[in-house]
Amino acid sequence: MTVEWIQGEVVSIKHWTESLYSIRIKAPEVKFIAGQYTKISLKINDEDIARPYSFVNSPNEDFLEFYSVQVPDGPLSSELQKLKSGDPINVGPYGNGFLILNEIPCVENIWMLATGTGIGPYLSILKTDESWNKFKKVILVHAVRYKKELTYLKTIKELKDKYKDKFIYITYVSREKIENSLEGRIPNSISSGILEKEANTKITDNNTHIMICGNPEMVSDTTKELKKIGLKKHRRNSPGHITTENYW
Ligand SMILES: Cc1cc2nc3c(=O)[nH]c(=O)nc-3n(C[C@H](O)[C@H](O)[C@H](O)COP(=O)(O)OP(=O)(O)OC[C@H]3O[C@@H](n4cnc5c(N)ncnc54)[C@H](O)[C@@H]3O)c2cc1C
Ligand SMILES: NC(=O)c1ccc[n+]([C@@H]2O[C@H](COP(=O)([O-])OP(=O)(O)OC[C@H]3O[C@@H](n4cnc5c(N)ncnc54)[C@H](OP(=O)(O)O)[C@@H]3O)[C@@H](O)[C@H]2O)c1
């Protein structure tokens, strides 16, 4: 199937670390719902290389933003990292995917669990009013290897200042010991009860929905732990509690 690309232009690129960066793109024709992804593409050695990327901006901002990690020898992520403002870049014309709020049942507490760049779609969602009107509490959980990979802290602080106790932000740093972050991995701390304790919020089958995004092993290990405490995958024709998106 041929994709009809929209030719965008890089506005700016922010390098958070040696491997993490965010690209802002001007491509006003692109349409999506907060939480979705589209494909982005570059011509590399005369070949179009395209990969899915989640929008970090909300639909009412006048730029697109994508948050990316340069994976070792990754064909597209290595080239995206070198872009400069003014460079052309192809973007898919519309968003895809079901990590969106109108697919989520009305519950009290929404949990948004991410590893690495998987935090991106949640930031898009949290910039819309809907997430704050629909739920009593929003719990954003970001797991990374190193402290320097806890990015978008300014955006998160702005949300915290605005939504106060309604918004809970929990971090995991797995490969160094730092203050105010949990150690280890998300699934283990579900079974031990540490995550619920940290959020001061119970995960139950009648007040909770959990979105999970990023590393597919984390998605599957976390889903297994949640199933053990009575939660089940959410499907349109069989409502449940868990909505997932694997990044590879
Ligand atoms: C629905 C969807 C949405 C996505 N959204 C994003 C996004 O917003 N930001 C983003 O960085 N990536 C995202 N990805 C992954 C992205 O499409 C690319 O795979 C990634 O950028 C690497 O591209 P590449 O061509 O350099 O290497 P690839 O050949 O595509 O990947 C090589 C290997 O790198 C690892 N890898 C791929 N993506 C990641 C990642 N994000 N974090 C850690 N390891 C990874 C995997 O082991 C993979 O097998 C998404 C993927 C899907 C399916
Ligand atoms: N070039 C660079 O300098 C550089 C820097 C960072 C990343 N990268 C590359 O980027 C890619 C990975 O990025 P990433 O940091 O987002 O990786 P990641 O491996 O997905 O790690 C992110 C977080 O997820 C955790 N995790 C991994 N597997 C899990 C599981 N099964 N269950 C629960 N949690 C799990 C990790 O914990 P653990 O620490 O316990 O695994 C870590 O806290 C790799 O290809 C990496 O080589 C490159």
Coordinates of C-alpha atoms and ligand atoms in Angstrom, one line a residue:
M1 CA 0.0 0.0 0.0
T2 CA 1.4 3.4 -0.9
V3 CA 1.3 6.0 1.8
E4 CA 0.4 9.6 0.8
W5 CA 2.9 11.6 2.8
I6 CA 2.5 15.1 3.9
Q7 CA 5.7 16.9 3.5
G8 CA 6.5 18.6 6.8
E9 CA 9.4 20.8 7.9
V10 CA 11.5 20.4 11.0
V11 CA 11.0 23.4 13.3
S12 CA 13.4 22.4 16.0
I13 CA 15.1 19.4 17.6
K14 CA 15.8 19.1 21.4
H15 CA 18.5 16.7 22.5
W16 CA 17.7 15.6 26.0
T17 CA 20.7 13.1 26.2
E18 CA 23.1 11.5 23.8
S19 CA 20.4 9.2 22.6
L20 CA 17.0 10.9 23.4
Y21 CA 15.6 13.7 21.4
S22 CA 12.3 15.4 20.5
I23 CA 11.5 16.7 17.0
R24 CA 9.0 19.5 16.3
I25 CA 7.6 19.5 12.9
K26 CA 5.4 21.9 11.0
A27 CA 2.8 19.9 9.0
P28 CA -0.6 21.5 9.8
E29 CA -2.6 19.2 7.6
V30 CA -1.9 16.1 9.8
K31 CA -5.0 15.0 11.8
F32 CA -5.0 12.8 14.9
I33 CA -6.6 12.1 18.3
A34 CA -4.4 12.5 21.4
G35 CA -2.7 9.2 22.2
Q36 CA -2.4 8.1 18.5
Y37 CA 0.7 7.6 16.3
T38 CA 1.4 8.1 12.7
K39 CA 4.3 7.1 10.4
I40 CA 7.2 9.4 9.8
S41 CA 9.7 8.8 7.0
L42 CA 13.0 9.9 5.5
K43 CA 14.7 9.0 2.3
I44 CA 17.9 7.1 3.3
N45 CA 20.2 5.9 0.5
D46 CA 17.4 6.4 -2.0
E47 CA 15.0 4.3 0.0
D48 CA 12.0 5.6 2.0
I49 CA 12.4 4.3 5.6
A50 CA 9.2 4.8 7.6
R51 CA 8.4 3.9 11.3
P52 CA 5.4 4.6 13.6
Y53 CA 5.8 7.4 16.1
S54 CA 3.4 8.6 18.7
F55 CA 2.3 12.3 18.8
V56 CA 3.5 14.1 22.0
N57 CA 1.7 17.3 21.1
S58 CA -2.0 17.6 21.6
P59 CA -4.3 18.1 18.5
N60 CA -4.8 21.8 19.4
E61 CA -1.1 22.7 19.3
D62 CA 0.1 24.2 16.0
F63 CA 3.2 21.9 15.6
L64 CA 3.7 18.1 15.7
E65 CA 6.2 16.7 18.2
F66 CA 7.7 13.2 18.3
Y67 CA 9.9 11.8 21.1
S68 CA 12.5 9.3 20.0
V69 CA 15.4 7.2 21.2
Q70 CA 18.3 6.5 18.9
V71 CA 18.6 2.7 19.0
P72 CA 22.0 1.4 18.2
D73 CA 22.1 0.8 14.4
G74 CA 18.5 1.8 14.1
P75 CA 18.0 2.9 10.5
L76 CA 15.5 5.6 11.0
S77 CA 16.1 6.8 14.6
S78 CA 19.8 7.3 13.8
E79 CA 19.0 9.6 10.9
L80 CA 16.2 11.5 12.6
Q81 CA 18.7 12.4 15.4
K82 CA 20.8 14.3 12.8
L83 CA 18.0 16.5 11.5
K84 CA 18.2 20.3 11.7
S85 CA 15.6 23.0 11.6
G86 CA 14.4 23.6 8.0
D87 CA 14.9 20.0 6.9
P88 CA 12.1 18.3 5.1
I89 CA 10.4 15.2 6.7
N90 CA 7.5 13.1 5.6
V91 CA 4.6 12.5 8.0
G92 CA 1.5 10.3 7.6
P93 CA -1.7 12.3 7.0
Y94 CA -3.6 10.9 10.0
G95 CA -3.3 9.2 13.4
N96 CA -3.9 5.5 14.1
G97 CA -4.2 3.4 17.2
F98 CA -6.5 2.8 20.2
L99 CA -4.4 4.3 23.1
I100 CA -7.0 7.1 23.2
L101 CA -9.5 8.2 25.8
N102 CA -12.7 7.6 23.9
E103 CA -11.7 3.8 23.9
I104 CA -11.4 3.8 27.7
P105 CA -14.4 3.1 30.0
C106 CA -15.5 5.7 32.6
V107 CA -13.6 4.7 35.8
E108 CA -12.3 6.6 38.8
N109 CA -8.6 6.2 38.3
I110 CA -6.6 6.1 35.1
W111 CA -3.1 4.7 35.3
M112 CA -0.7 5.4 32.5
L113 CA 2.4 3.2 32.6
A114 CA 5.4 3.8 30.3
T115 CA 8.9 2.7 29.7
G116 CA 11.3 5.1 27.9
T117 CA 9.8 7.0 25.0
G118 CA 6.4 5.3 25.7
I119 CA 5.6 8.3 27.8
G120 CA 5.0 10.4 24.6
P121 CA 1.3 9.5 23.9
Y122 CA 0.3 10.1 27.6
L123 CA 1.7 13.7 27.4
S124 CA -0.4 14.3 24.3
I125 CA -3.5 13.0 26.2
L126 CA -2.7 15.0 29.4
K127 CA -2.6 18.2 27.4
T128 CA -6.3 17.8 26.6
D129 CA -9.1 18.7 29.0
E130 CA -10.8 15.3 28.5
S131 CA -8.3 13.4 30.7
W132 CA -8.9 15.8 33.6
N133 CA -12.7 15.8 33.2
K134 CA -13.1 12.1 32.8
F135 CA -11.2 10.7 35.8
K136 CA -10.9 11.4 39.5
K137 CA -7.2 10.6 39.6
V138 CA -4.5 10.4 36.8
I139 CA -1.4 8.3 37.7
L140 CA 1.5 8.7 35.3
V141 CA 4.3 6.2 35.8
H142 CA 7.6 6.5 33.9
A143 CA 10.2 3.8 34.0
V144 CA 13.7 4.5 32.7
R145 CA 17.2 3.1 33.1
Y146 CA 19.0 6.3 34.2
K147 CA 17.9 9.5 35.9
K148 CA 18.9 11.6 32.9
E149 CA 16.2 9.8 30.9
L150 CA 13.4 11.3 33.1
T151 CA 12.5 13.8 30.5
Y152 CA 9.6 16.3 30.0
L153 CA 9.9 17.3 33.7
K154 CA 8.9 20.9 32.9
T155 CA 5.7 19.7 31.2
I156 CA 5.0 17.4 34.1
K157 CA 5.6 20.1 36.7
E158 CA 3.1 22.4 34.8
L159 CA 0.5 19.6 35.0
K160 CA 1.2 19.0 38.7
D161 CA 0.9 22.7 39.4
K162 CA -2.4 22.9 37.6
Y163 CA -4.1 19.7 38.7
K164 CA -2.4 19.2 42.1
D165 CA -3.6 16.0 44.0
K166 CA -5.6 14.9 41.0
F167 CA -2.3 14.1 39.3
I168 CA 0.2 11.6 40.6
Y169 CA 3.6 11.2 38.9
I170 CA 5.7 8.2 39.8
T171 CA 9.2 7.3 38.4
Y172 CA 11.3 4.3 38.3
V173 CA 15.1 4.5 37.7
S174 CA 16.3 0.9 37.3
R175 CA 20.1 1.2 36.8
E176 CA 21.1 3.7 39.4
K177 CA 20.0 4.6 42.9
I178 CA 18.4 8.0 43.2
E179 CA 16.1 9.8 45.6
N180 CA 12.4 10.0 45.0
S181 CA 12.3 7.3 42.4
L182 CA 11.3 3.6 42.8
E183 CA 13.9 1.0 42.1
G184 CA 13.5 -2.1 39.9
R185 CA 10.7 -2.7 37.5
I186 CA 6.9 -1.9 37.3
P187 CA 5.6 -5.6 37.3
N188 CA 7.5 -6.6 40.4
S189 CA 6.1 -3.6 42.3
I190 CA 2.5 -4.5 41.3
S191 CA 2.8 -7.9 42.9
S192 CA 4.5 -6.5 46.0
G193 CA 2.0 -3.7 46.4
I194 CA 4.7 -1.0 46.3
L195 CA 3.2 0.8 43.3
E196 CA -0.2 1.1 44.9
K197 CA 1.4 2.3 48.1
E198 CA 3.5 4.9 46.3
A199 CA 0.3 6.2 44.5
N200 CA -1.8 5.8 47.7
T201 CA -4.4 4.3 45.3
K202 CA -5.7 0.8 45.2
I203 CA -5.9 -1.0 41.9
T204 CA -9.3 -2.7 41.8
D205 CA -11.5 -4.3 39.1
N206 CA -14.2 -1.7 39.6
N207 CA -12.5 1.6 39.7
T208 CA -9.4 1.3 37.5
H209 CA -8.2 1.4 33.9
I210 CA -4.5 0.8 33.1
M211 CA -2.8 2.0 29.9
I212 CA 0.6 0.4 29.2
C213 CA 3.0 1.6 26.5
G214 CA 6.6 1.0 25.5
N215 CA 8.9 -2.1 25.8
P216 CA 6.8 -5.1 24.8
E217 CA 8.3 -7.3 27.5
M218 CA 7.3 -4.7 30.1
V219 CA 3.8 -4.6 28.5
S220 CA 3.5 -8.4 28.7
D221 CA 5.0 -8.8 32.2
T222 CA 2.8 -6.0 33.6
T223 CA -0.3 -7.5 32.0
K224 CA 0.4 -10.8 33.6
E225 CA 0.7 -9.3 37.0
L226 CA -2.5 -7.3 36.6
K227 CA -4.3 -10.4 35.5
K228 CA -3.2 -12.1 38.7
I229 CA -5.1 -9.4 40.7
G230 CA -8.3 -9.8 38.6
L231 CA -7.9 -7.3 35.8
K232 CA -8.4 -8.2 32.2
K233 CA -7.6 -6.9 28.7
H234 CA -10.0 -4.3 27.4
R235 CA -11.7 -5.0 24.1
R236 CA -14.5 -3.1 22.5
N237 CA -16.8 -6.1 22.5
S238 CA -15.7 -7.3 26.0
P239 CA -14.9 -4.4 28.3
G240 CA -11.9 -4.8 30.6
H241 CA -9.2 -2.8 32.4
I242 CA -6.0 -3.0 30.4
T243 CA -5.2 -1.2 27.1
T244 CA -1.7 -1.7 25.7
E245 CA 0.7 -0.4 22.9
N246 CA 3.9 -2.2 22.1
Y247 CA 6.7 -0.1 20.5
W248 CA 8.4 -3.0 18.9
Ligands
LIG1 C1 2.6 2.0 17.5 C2 4.1 2.4 17.6 C3 4.4 3.7 18.1 C4 5.8 4.0 18.3 N1 6.1 5.3 18.8 C5 7.4 5.6 19.1 C6 7.7 6.8 19.7 O1 6.9 7.7 19.9 N2 9.0 7.0 19.9 C7 10.0 6.1 19.6 O2 11.2 6.3 20.0 N3 9.7 4.9 19.1 C8 8.4 4.7 18.8 N4 8.1 3.5 18.2 C9 9.2 2.6 17.7 C10 9.7 3.2 16.3 O3 8.7 2.9 15.3 C11 11.0 2.6 15.8 O4 11.0 1.3 15.9 C12 12.2 3.2 16.5 O5 12.2 4.6 16.4 C13 13.5 2.6 16.0 O6 13.5 2.8 14.6 P1 14.8 2.3 13.8 O7 14.5 2.3 12.3 O8 15.9 3.2 14.2 O9 15.1 0.9 14.3 P2 14.1 -0.4 14.2 O10 14.7 -1.3 13.2 O11 12.7 0.0 14.0 O12 14.3 -1.0 15.6 C14 15.4 -1.8 16.1 C15 15.2 -2.2 17.5 O13 15.3 -1.1 18.4 C16 14.5 -1.4 19.6 N5 13.6 -0.2 19.7 C17 12.7 0.2 18.7 N6 12.0 1.3 19.2 C18 12.4 1.5 20.5 C19 12.1 2.5 21.5 N7 11.1 3.4 21.2 N8 12.7 2.4 22.7 C20 13.6 1.5 22.9 N9 14.0 0.5 22.0 C21 13.4 0.5 20.8 C22 13.8 -2.7 19.4 O14 14.6 -3.7 20.0 C23 13.9 -2.9 17.9 O15 13.8 -4.2 17.5 C24 6.8 3.1 18.0 C25 6.4 1.9 17.4 C26 5.1 1.5 17.3 C27 4.8 0.1 16.8
LIG2 N1 23.1 4.9 22.7 C1 22.8 5.2 24.0 O1 23.5 5.8 24.7 C2 21.5 4.6 24.6 C3 21.1 5.1 25.8 C4 19.9 4.6 26.3 C5 19.2 3.7 25.5 N2 19.7 3.2 24.3 C6 19.1 2.3 23.5 O2 17.7 2.5 23.5 C7 17.0 1.2 23.5 C8 16.3 1.1 24.8 O3 15.8 2.2 25.4 P1 15.1 2.2 26.8 O4 16.1 2.8 27.8 O5 13.8 2.8 26.6 O6 15.1 0.6 27.1 P2 14.3 -0.4 27.9 O7 15.1 -1.6 27.9 O8 12.9 -0.5 27.5 O9 14.3 0.2 29.4 C9 13.4 1.2 30.0 C10 12.9 0.7 31.3 O10 12.1 -0.4 31.1 C11 12.5 -1.4 32.0 N3 12.2 -2.8 31.5 C12 12.9 -3.5 30.6 N4 12.3 -4.7 30.4 C13 11.3 -4.8 31.3 C14 10.3 -5.8 31.6 N5 10.3 -6.9 31.0 N6 9.4 -5.5 32.6 C15 9.4 -4.3 33.2 N7 10.3 -3.3 33.0 C16 11.2 -3.5 32.0 C17 14.0 -1.2 32.2 O11 14.5 -1.9 33.3 P3 15.9 -2.6 33.4 O12 16.9 -1.5 33.5 O13 15.8 -3.5 34.6 O14 16.1 -3.4 32.1 C18 14.0 0.3 32.3 O15 13.7 0.7 33.5 C19 18.0 0.2 23.5 O16 18.2 -0.3 22.2 C20 19.2 0.9 24.1 O17 20.4 0.3 23.7 C21 20.8 3.7 23.9

